[in-house]
mmCIF file of C-alpha atoms in Angstrom:
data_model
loop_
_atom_site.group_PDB
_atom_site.id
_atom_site.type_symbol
_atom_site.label_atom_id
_atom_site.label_comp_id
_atom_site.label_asym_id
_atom_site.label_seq_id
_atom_site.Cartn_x
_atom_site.Cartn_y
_atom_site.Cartn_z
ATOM 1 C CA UNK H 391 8.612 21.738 9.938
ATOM 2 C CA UNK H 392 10.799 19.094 10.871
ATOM 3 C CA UNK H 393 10.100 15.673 10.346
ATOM 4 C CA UNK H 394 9.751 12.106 11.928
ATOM 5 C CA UNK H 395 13.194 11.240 13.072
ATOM 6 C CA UNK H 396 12.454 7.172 12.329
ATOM 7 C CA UNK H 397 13.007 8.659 8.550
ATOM 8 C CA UNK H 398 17.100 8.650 9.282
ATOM 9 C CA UNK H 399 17.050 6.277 10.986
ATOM 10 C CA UNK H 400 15.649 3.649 7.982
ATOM 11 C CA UNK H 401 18.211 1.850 5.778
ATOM 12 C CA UNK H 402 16.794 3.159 2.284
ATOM 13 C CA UNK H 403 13.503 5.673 2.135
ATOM 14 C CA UNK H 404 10.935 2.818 1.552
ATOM 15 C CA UNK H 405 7.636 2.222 3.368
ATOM 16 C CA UNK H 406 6.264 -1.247 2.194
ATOM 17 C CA UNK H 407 2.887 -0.499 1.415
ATOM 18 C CA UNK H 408 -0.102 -1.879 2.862
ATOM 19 C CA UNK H 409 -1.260 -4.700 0.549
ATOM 20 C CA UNK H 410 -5.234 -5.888 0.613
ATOM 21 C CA UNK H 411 -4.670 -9.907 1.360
ATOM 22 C CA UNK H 412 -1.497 -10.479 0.524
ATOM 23 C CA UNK H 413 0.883 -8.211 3.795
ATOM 24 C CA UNK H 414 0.481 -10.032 6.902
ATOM 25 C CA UNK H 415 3.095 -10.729 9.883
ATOM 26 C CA UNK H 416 5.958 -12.304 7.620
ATOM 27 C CA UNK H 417 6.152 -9.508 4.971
ATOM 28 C CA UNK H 418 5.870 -6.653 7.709
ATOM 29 C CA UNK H 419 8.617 -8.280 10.157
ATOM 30 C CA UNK H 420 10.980 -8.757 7.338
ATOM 31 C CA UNK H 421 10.582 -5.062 6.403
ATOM 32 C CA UNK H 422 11.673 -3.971 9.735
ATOM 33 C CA UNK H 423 14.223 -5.886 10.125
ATOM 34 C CA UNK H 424 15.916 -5.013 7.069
ATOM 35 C CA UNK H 425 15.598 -1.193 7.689
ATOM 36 C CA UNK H 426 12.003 -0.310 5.748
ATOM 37 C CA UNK H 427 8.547 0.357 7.541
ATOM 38 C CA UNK H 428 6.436 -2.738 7.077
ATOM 39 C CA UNK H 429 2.718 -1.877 6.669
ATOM 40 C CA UNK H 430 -0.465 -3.849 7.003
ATOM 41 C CA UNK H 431 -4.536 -3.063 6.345
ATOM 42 C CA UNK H 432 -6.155 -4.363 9.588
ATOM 43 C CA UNK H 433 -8.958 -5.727 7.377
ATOM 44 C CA UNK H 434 -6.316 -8.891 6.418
ATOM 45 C CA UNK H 435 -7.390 -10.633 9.483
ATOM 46 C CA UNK H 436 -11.334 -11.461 9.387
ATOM 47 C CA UNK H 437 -11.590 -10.575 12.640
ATOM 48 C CA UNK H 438 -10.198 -8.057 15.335
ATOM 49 C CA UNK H 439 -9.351 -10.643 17.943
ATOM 50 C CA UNK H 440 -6.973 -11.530 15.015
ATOM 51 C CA UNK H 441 -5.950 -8.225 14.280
ATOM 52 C CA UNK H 442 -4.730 -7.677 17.726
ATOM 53 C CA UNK H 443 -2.887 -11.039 17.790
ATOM 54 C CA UNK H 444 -0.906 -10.067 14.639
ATOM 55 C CA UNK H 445 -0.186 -6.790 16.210
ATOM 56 C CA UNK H 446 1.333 -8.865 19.128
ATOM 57 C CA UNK H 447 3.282 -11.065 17.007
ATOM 58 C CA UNK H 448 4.827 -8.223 15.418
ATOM 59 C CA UNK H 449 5.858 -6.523 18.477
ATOM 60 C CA UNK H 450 6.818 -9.696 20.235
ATOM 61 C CA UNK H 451 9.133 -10.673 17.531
ATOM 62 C CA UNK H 452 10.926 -7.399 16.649
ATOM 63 C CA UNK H 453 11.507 -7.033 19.991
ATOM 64 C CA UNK H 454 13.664 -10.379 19.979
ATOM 65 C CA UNK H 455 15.126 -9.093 16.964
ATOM 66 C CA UNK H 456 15.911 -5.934 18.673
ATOM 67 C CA UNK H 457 17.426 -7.693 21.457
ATOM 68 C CA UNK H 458 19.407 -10.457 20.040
ATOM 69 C CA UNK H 459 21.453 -8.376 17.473
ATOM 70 C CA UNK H 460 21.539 -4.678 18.979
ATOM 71 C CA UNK H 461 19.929 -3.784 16.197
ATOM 72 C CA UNK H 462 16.327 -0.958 16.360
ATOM 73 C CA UNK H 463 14.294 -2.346 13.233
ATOM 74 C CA UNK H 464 12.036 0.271 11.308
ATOM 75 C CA UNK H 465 8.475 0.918 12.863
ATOM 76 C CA UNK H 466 5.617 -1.157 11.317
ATOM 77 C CA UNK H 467 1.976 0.193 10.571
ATOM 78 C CA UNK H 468 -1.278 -0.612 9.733
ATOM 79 C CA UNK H 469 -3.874 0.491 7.711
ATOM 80 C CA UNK H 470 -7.108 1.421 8.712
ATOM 81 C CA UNK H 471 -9.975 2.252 6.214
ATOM 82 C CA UNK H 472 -11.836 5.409 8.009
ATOM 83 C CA UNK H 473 -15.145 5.208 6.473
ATOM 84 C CA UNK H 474 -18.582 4.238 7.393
ATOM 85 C CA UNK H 475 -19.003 1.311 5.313
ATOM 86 C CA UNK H 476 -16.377 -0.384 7.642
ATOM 87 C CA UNK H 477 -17.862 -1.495 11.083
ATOM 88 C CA UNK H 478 -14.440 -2.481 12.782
ATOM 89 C CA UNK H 479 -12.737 0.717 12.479
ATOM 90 C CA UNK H 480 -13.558 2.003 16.131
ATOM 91 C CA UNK H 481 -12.354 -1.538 17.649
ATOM 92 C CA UNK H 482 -9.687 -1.958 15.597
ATOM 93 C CA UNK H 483 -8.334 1.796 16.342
ATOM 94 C CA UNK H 484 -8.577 0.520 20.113
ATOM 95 C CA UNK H 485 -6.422 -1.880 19.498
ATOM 96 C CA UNK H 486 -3.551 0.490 17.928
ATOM 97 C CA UNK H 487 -4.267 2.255 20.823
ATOM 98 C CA UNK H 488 -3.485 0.055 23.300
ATOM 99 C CA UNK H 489 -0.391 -1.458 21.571
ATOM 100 C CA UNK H 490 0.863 1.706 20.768
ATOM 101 C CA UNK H 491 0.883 1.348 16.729
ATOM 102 C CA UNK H 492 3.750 3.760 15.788
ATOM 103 C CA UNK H 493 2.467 4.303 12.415
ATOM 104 C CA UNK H 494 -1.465 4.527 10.914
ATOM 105 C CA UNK H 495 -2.421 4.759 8.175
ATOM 106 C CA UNK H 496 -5.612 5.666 7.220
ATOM 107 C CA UNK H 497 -7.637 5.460 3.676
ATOM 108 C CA UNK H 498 -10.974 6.452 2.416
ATOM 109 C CA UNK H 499 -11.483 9.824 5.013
ATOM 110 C CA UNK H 500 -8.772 11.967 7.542
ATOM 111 C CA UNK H 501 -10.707 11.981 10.888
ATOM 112 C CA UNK H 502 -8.991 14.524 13.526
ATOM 113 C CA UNK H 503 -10.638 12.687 16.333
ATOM 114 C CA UNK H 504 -8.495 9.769 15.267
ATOM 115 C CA UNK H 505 -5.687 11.659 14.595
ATOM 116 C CA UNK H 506 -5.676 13.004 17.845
ATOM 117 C CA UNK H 507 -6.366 9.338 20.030
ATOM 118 C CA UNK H 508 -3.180 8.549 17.892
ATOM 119 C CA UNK H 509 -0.702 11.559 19.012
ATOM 120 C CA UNK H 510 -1.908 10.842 22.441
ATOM 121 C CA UNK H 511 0.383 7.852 22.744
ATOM 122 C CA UNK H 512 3.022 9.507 20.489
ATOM 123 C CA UNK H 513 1.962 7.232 17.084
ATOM 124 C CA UNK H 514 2.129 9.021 13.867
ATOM 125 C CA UNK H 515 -0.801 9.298 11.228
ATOM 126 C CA UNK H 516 -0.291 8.995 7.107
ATOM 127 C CA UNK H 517 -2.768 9.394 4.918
ATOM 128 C CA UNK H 518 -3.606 8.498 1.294
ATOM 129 C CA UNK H 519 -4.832 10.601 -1.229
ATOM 130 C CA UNK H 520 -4.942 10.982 -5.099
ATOM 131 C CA UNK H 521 -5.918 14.887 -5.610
ATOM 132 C CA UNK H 522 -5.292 18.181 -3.848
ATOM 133 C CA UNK H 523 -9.072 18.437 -2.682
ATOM 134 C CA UNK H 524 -8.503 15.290 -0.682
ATOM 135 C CA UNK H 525 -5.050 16.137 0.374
ATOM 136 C CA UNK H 526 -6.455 19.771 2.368
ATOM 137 C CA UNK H 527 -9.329 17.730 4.224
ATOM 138 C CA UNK H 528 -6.420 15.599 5.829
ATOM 139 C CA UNK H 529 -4.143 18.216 6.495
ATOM 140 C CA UNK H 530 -7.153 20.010 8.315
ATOM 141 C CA UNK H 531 -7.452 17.095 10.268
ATOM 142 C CA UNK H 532 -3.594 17.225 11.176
ATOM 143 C CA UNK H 533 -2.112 14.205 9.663
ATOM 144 C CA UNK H 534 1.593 13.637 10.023
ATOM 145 C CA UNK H 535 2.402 12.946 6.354
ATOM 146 C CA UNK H 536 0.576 12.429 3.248
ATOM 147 C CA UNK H 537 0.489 9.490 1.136
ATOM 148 C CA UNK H 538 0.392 10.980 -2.739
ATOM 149 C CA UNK H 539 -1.071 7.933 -4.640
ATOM 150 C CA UNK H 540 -0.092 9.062 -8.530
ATOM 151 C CA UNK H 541 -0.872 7.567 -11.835
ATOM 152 C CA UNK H 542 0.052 4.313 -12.338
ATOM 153 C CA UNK H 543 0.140 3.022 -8.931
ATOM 154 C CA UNK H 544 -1.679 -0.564 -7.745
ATOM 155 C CA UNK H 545 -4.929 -0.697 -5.652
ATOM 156 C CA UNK H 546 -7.232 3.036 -6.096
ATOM 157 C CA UNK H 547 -4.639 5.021 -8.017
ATOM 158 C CA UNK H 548 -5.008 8.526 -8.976
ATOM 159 C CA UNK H 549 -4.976 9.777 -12.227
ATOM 160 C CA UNK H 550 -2.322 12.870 -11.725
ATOM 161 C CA UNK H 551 1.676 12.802 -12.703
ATOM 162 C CA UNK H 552 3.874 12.548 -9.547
ATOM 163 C CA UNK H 553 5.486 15.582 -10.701
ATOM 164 C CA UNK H 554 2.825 17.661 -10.411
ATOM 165 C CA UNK H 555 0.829 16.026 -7.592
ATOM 166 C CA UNK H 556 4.168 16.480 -5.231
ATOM 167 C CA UNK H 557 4.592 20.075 -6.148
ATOM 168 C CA UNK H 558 0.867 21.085 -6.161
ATOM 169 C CA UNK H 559 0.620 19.649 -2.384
ATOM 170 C CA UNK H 560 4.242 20.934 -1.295
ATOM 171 C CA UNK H 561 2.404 24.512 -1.652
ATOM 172 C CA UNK H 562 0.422 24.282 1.385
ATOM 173 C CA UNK H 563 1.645 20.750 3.610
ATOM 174 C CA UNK H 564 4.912 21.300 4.875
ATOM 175 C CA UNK H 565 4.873 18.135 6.542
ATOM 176 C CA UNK H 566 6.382 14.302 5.451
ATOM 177 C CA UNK H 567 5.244 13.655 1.582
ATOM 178 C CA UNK H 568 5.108 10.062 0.849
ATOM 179 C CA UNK H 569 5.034 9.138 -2.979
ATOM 180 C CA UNK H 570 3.518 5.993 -5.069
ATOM 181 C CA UNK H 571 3.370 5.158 -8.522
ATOM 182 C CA UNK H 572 5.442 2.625 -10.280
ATOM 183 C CA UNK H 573 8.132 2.930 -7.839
ATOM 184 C CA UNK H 574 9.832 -0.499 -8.280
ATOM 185 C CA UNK H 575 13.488 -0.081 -7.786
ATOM 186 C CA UNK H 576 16.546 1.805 -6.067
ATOM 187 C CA UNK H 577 16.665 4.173 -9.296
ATOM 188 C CA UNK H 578 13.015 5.356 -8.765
ATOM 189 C CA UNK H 579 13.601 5.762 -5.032
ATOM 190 C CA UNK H 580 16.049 8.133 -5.984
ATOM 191 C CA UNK H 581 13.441 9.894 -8.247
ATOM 192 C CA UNK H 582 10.873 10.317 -6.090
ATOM 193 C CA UNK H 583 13.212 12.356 -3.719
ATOM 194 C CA UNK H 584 14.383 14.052 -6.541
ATOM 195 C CA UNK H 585 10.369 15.237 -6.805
ATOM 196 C CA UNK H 586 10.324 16.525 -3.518
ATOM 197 C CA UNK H 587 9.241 13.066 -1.828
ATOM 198 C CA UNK H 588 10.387 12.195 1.848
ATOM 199 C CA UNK H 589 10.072 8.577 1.408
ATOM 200 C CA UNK H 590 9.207 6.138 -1.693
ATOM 201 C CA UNK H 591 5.955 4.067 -0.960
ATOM 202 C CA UNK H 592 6.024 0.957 -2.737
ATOM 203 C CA UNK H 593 3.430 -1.803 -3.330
ATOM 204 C CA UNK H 594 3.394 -3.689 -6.222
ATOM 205 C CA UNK H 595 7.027 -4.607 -5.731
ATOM 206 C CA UNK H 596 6.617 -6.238 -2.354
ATOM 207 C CA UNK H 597 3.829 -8.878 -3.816
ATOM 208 C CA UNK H 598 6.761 -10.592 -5.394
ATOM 209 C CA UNK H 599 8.415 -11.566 -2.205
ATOM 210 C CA UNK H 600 8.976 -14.662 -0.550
ATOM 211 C CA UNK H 601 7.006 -13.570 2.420
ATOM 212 C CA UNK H 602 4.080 -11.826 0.822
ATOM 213 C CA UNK H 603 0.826 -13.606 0.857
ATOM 214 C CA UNK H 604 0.502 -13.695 -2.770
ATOM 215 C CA UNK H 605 -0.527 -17.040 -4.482
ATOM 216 C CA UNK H 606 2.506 -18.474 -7.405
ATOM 217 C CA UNK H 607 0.312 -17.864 -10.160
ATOM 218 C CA UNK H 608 -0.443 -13.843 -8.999
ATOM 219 C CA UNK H 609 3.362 -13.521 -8.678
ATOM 220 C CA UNK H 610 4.142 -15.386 -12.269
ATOM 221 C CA UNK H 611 1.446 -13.166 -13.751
ATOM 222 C CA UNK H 612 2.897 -9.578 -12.391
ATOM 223 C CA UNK H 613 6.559 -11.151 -13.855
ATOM 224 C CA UNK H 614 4.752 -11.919 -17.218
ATOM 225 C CA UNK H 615 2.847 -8.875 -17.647
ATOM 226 C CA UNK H 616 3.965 -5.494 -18.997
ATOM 227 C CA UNK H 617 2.758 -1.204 -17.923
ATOM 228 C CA UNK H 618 0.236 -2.260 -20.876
ATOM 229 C CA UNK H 619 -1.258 -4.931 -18.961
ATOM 230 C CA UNK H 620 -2.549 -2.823 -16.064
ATOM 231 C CA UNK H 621 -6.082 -2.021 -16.695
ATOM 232 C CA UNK H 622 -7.763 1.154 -14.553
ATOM 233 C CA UNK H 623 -11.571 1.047 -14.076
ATOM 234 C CA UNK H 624 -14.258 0.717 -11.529
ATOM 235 C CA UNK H 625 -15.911 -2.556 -12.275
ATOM 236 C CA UNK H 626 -14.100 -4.088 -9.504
ATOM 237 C CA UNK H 627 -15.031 -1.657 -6.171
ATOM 238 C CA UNK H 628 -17.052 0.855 -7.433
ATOM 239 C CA UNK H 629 -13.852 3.443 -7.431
ATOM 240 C CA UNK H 630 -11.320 3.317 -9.977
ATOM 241 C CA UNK H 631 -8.205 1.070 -9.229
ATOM 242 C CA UNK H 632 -5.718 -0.426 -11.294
ATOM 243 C CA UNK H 633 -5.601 -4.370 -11.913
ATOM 244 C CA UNK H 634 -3.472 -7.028 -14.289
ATOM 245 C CA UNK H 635 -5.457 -7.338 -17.387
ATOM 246 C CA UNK H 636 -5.079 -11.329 -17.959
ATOM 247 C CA UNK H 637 -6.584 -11.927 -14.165
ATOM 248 C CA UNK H 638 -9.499 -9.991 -15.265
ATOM 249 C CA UNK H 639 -9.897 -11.908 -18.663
ATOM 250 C CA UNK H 640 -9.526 -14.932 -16.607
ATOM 251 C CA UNK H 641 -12.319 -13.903 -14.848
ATOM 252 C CA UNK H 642 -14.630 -13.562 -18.249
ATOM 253 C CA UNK H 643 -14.801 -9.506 -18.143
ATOM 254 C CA UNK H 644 -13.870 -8.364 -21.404
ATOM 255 C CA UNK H 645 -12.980 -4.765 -22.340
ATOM 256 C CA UNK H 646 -16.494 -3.640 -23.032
ATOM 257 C CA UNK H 647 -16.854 -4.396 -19.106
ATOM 258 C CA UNK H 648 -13.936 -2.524 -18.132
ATOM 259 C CA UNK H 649 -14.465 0.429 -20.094
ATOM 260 C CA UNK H 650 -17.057 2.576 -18.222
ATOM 261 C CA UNK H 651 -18.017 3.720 -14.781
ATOM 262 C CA UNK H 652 -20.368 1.062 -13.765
ATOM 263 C CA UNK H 653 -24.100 2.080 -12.580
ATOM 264 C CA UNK H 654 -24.573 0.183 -8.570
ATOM 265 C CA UNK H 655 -26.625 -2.653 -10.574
ATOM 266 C CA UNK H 656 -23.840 -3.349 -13.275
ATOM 267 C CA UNK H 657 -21.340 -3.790 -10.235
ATOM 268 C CA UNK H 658 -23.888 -5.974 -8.540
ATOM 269 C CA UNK H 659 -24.611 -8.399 -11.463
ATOM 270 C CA UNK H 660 -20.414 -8.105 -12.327
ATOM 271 C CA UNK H 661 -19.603 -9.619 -9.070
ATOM 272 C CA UNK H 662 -21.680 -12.365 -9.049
ATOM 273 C CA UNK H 663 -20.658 -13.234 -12.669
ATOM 274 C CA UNK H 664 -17.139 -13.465 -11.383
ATOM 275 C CA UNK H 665 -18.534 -15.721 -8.346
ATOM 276 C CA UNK H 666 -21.045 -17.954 -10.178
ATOM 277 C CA UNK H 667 -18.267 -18.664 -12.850
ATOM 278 C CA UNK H 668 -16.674 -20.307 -9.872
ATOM 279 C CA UNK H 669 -18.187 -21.057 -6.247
ATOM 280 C CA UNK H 670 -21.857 -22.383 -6.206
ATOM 281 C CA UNK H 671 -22.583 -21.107 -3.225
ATOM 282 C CA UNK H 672 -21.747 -16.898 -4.674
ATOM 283 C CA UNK H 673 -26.028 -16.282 -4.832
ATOM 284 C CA UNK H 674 -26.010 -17.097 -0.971
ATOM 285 C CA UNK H 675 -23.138 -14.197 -0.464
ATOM 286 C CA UNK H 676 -24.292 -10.142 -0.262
ATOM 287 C CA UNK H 677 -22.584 -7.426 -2.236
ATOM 288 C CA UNK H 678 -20.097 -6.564 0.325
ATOM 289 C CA UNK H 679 -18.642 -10.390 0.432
ATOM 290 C CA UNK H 680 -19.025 -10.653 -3.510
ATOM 291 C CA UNK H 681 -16.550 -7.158 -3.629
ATOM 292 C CA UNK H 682 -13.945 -9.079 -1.052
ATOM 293 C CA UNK H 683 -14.582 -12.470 -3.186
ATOM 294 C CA UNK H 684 -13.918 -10.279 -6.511
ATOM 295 C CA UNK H 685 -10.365 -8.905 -5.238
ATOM 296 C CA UNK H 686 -9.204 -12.413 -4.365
ATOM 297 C CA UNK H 687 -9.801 -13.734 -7.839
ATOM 298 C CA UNK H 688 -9.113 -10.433 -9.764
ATOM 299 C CA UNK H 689 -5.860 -9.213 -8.924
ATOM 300 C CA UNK H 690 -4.147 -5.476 -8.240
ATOM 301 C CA UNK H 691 -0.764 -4.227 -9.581
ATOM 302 C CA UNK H 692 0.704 -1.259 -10.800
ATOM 303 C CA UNK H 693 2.541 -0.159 -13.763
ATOM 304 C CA UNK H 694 5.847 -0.810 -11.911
ATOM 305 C CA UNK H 695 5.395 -4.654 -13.429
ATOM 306 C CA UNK H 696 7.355 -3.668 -16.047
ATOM 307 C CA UNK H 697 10.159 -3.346 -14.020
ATOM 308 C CA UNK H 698 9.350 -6.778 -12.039
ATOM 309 C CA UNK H 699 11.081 -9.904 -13.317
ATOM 310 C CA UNK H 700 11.531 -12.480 -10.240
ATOM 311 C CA UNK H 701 10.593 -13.172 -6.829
ATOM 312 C CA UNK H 702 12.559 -12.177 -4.073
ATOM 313 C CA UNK H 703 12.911 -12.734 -0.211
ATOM 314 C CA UNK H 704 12.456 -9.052 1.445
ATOM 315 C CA UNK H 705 16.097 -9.465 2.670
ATOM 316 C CA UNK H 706 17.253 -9.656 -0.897
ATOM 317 C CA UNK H 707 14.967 -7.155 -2.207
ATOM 318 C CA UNK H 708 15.698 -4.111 -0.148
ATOM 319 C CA UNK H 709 19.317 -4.837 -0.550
ATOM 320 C CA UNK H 710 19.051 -4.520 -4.644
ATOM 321 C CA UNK H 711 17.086 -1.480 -3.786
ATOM 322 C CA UNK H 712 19.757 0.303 -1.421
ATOM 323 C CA UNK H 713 22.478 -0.863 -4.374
ATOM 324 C CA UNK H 714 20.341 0.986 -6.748
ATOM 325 C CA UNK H 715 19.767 3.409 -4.555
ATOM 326 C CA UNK H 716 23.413 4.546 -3.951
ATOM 327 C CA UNK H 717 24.437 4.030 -7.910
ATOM 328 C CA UNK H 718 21.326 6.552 -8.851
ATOM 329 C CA UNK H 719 22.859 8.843 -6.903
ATOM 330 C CA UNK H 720 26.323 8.525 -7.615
ATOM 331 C CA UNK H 721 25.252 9.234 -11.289
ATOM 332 C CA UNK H 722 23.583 12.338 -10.959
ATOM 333 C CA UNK H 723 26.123 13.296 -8.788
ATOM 334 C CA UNK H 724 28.313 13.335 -12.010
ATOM 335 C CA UNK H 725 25.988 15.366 -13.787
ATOM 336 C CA UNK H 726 26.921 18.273 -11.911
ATOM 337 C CA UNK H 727 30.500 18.181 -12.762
ATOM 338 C CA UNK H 728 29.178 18.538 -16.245
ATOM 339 C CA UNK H 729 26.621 21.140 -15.659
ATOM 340 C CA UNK H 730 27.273 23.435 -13.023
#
């Protein structure tokens, strides 16, 4: 099957993934105009009157871009979480409706009703999923492309190698594969299509950007912290994720907290120890607040750290990656001289 022609048209292979509080209009603009797909979760803005008026601001200002330099910037997304613990999803999907989203990209459930309210108006729908049971469901529901979250990856990682996970899903969806995991540079772009990936999906590497949301000390802390440093567990959300190790130390949960799968009550009395430790007003706040409150002072990353070392405008970044990129290639290139 052939796929999405926006994929040739990109500078390097790279969809900026969609970052919980820290991707809003900035990061996703600068994306686009420097060739990648900028992505957003809807849920950034607190409300969907605000959701719409990023959407807007987007549009409005890649259109300019478009116009002043001759130039057709990537397509942007945004995230939506399909599942019934979030009560905006039906008015926020009206909005990507009526602006004409090109790219969703749903979490948490594959929905063919909203699959097909998105090919109505020509949009395209990506979803994310860490094991092959998860993978069928959406291609059942007729997703465009499918996002294959693999070990070591930021945010709810799986727990499967990308090697496997790509070729294990390549058996039955011939449609666009999407990897993450610890992609961080121009030499594991170059991997992951190597593995039988369409595009590279990278997060953690985008939080270290000029125009991410990110706070100083959250960027300084991915820079000083090493693969060892990422800790997976479900004391945060309930479902396993990975996060940086010193934020949740910070936060006084120790490795005895970390190390298990959390009963409903331990995950109760775990977020309000993180807020009591800090706001005085945490025992007015119910769960659902306490697990937003808990991801702003504990904080996500991937493996990929390792591989992070400064803070870059999105301009500069996808630059290095494209130069990395092209000498990954040009090496293995060699290797068949010496091979075959």
């Amino acid at each position: 099957m052939s796929k999405p022609s926006f994929i040739n048209e990109l500078s390097i292979p790279v969809i900026a993934a969609p970052l919980f509080l820290i991707s809003g209009p900035k990061l996703v603009i600068e994306c686009c105009k420097n060739g990648i797909v900028g992505t957003f979760p809807a849920l950034n803005q607190r409300t969907t009157e605000g959701f719409e008026e990023w959407v807007i601001e987007i549009k409005s200002k890649l259109k300019s871009f478009e116009n002043e330099t001759g130039k057709k910037p990537a397509p942007f997304g945004v995230n939506l979480i399909v599942h019934h613990s979030n009560p905006r999803l039906q008015a926020d999907l009206d909005i990507c409706i009526k602006h004409e989203v090109p790219i969703i990209i749903t979490s948490l459930g594959a929905v063919s009703d909203l699959v097909e309210s998105v090919h109505n108006y020509g949009g395209l729908v990506f979803h994310d999923i860490i094991k092959k049971r998860h993978a069928e469901k959406a291609a059942e529901a007729g997703v465009d492309g499918l996002i294959l979250v693999a070990a070591g990856a930021g945010g709810h990682a799986g727990t499967l190698n990308p090697m496997p996970l790509v070729a294990e899903i390549k058996k039955f969806f011939n449609k666009t594969i999407i990897l993450s995991g610890c992609i961080s540079n121009g030499k594991d772009v170059a991997s992951a299509m190597q593995m039988g990936a369409d595009i590279a999906y990278m997060g953690t590497r985008f939080i270290n950007t000029n125009e991410s949301k990110a706070s100083d000390d959250y960027k300084n802390m991915i820079i000083e912290s090493g693969a060892g440093d990422i800790v997976y567990t479900a004391v945060v959300s309930g479902v396993p994720a990975s996060f940086l190790r010193p934020s949740l130390e910070k936060m006084g949960i120790s490795e005895k907290m970390w190390g298990g799968s959390p009963t409903f009550m331990q995950k109760l009395k775990m977020y309000f120890k993180v807020l009591t430790s800090k706001f005085s007003f945490a025992k007015e706040l119910d769960l659902a607040k306490a697990e937003a409150k808990a991801w702003s002072t504990i904080w996500s990353a991937g493996q990929g750290v390792t591989n992070i070392q400064d803070t870059l405008s999105v301009k500069e970044l996808v630059s290095n990656i494209k130069i990395e990129f092209k000498e990954s290639l040009t090496e293995q290139a060699k290797l068949l001289d010496k091979y075959l």
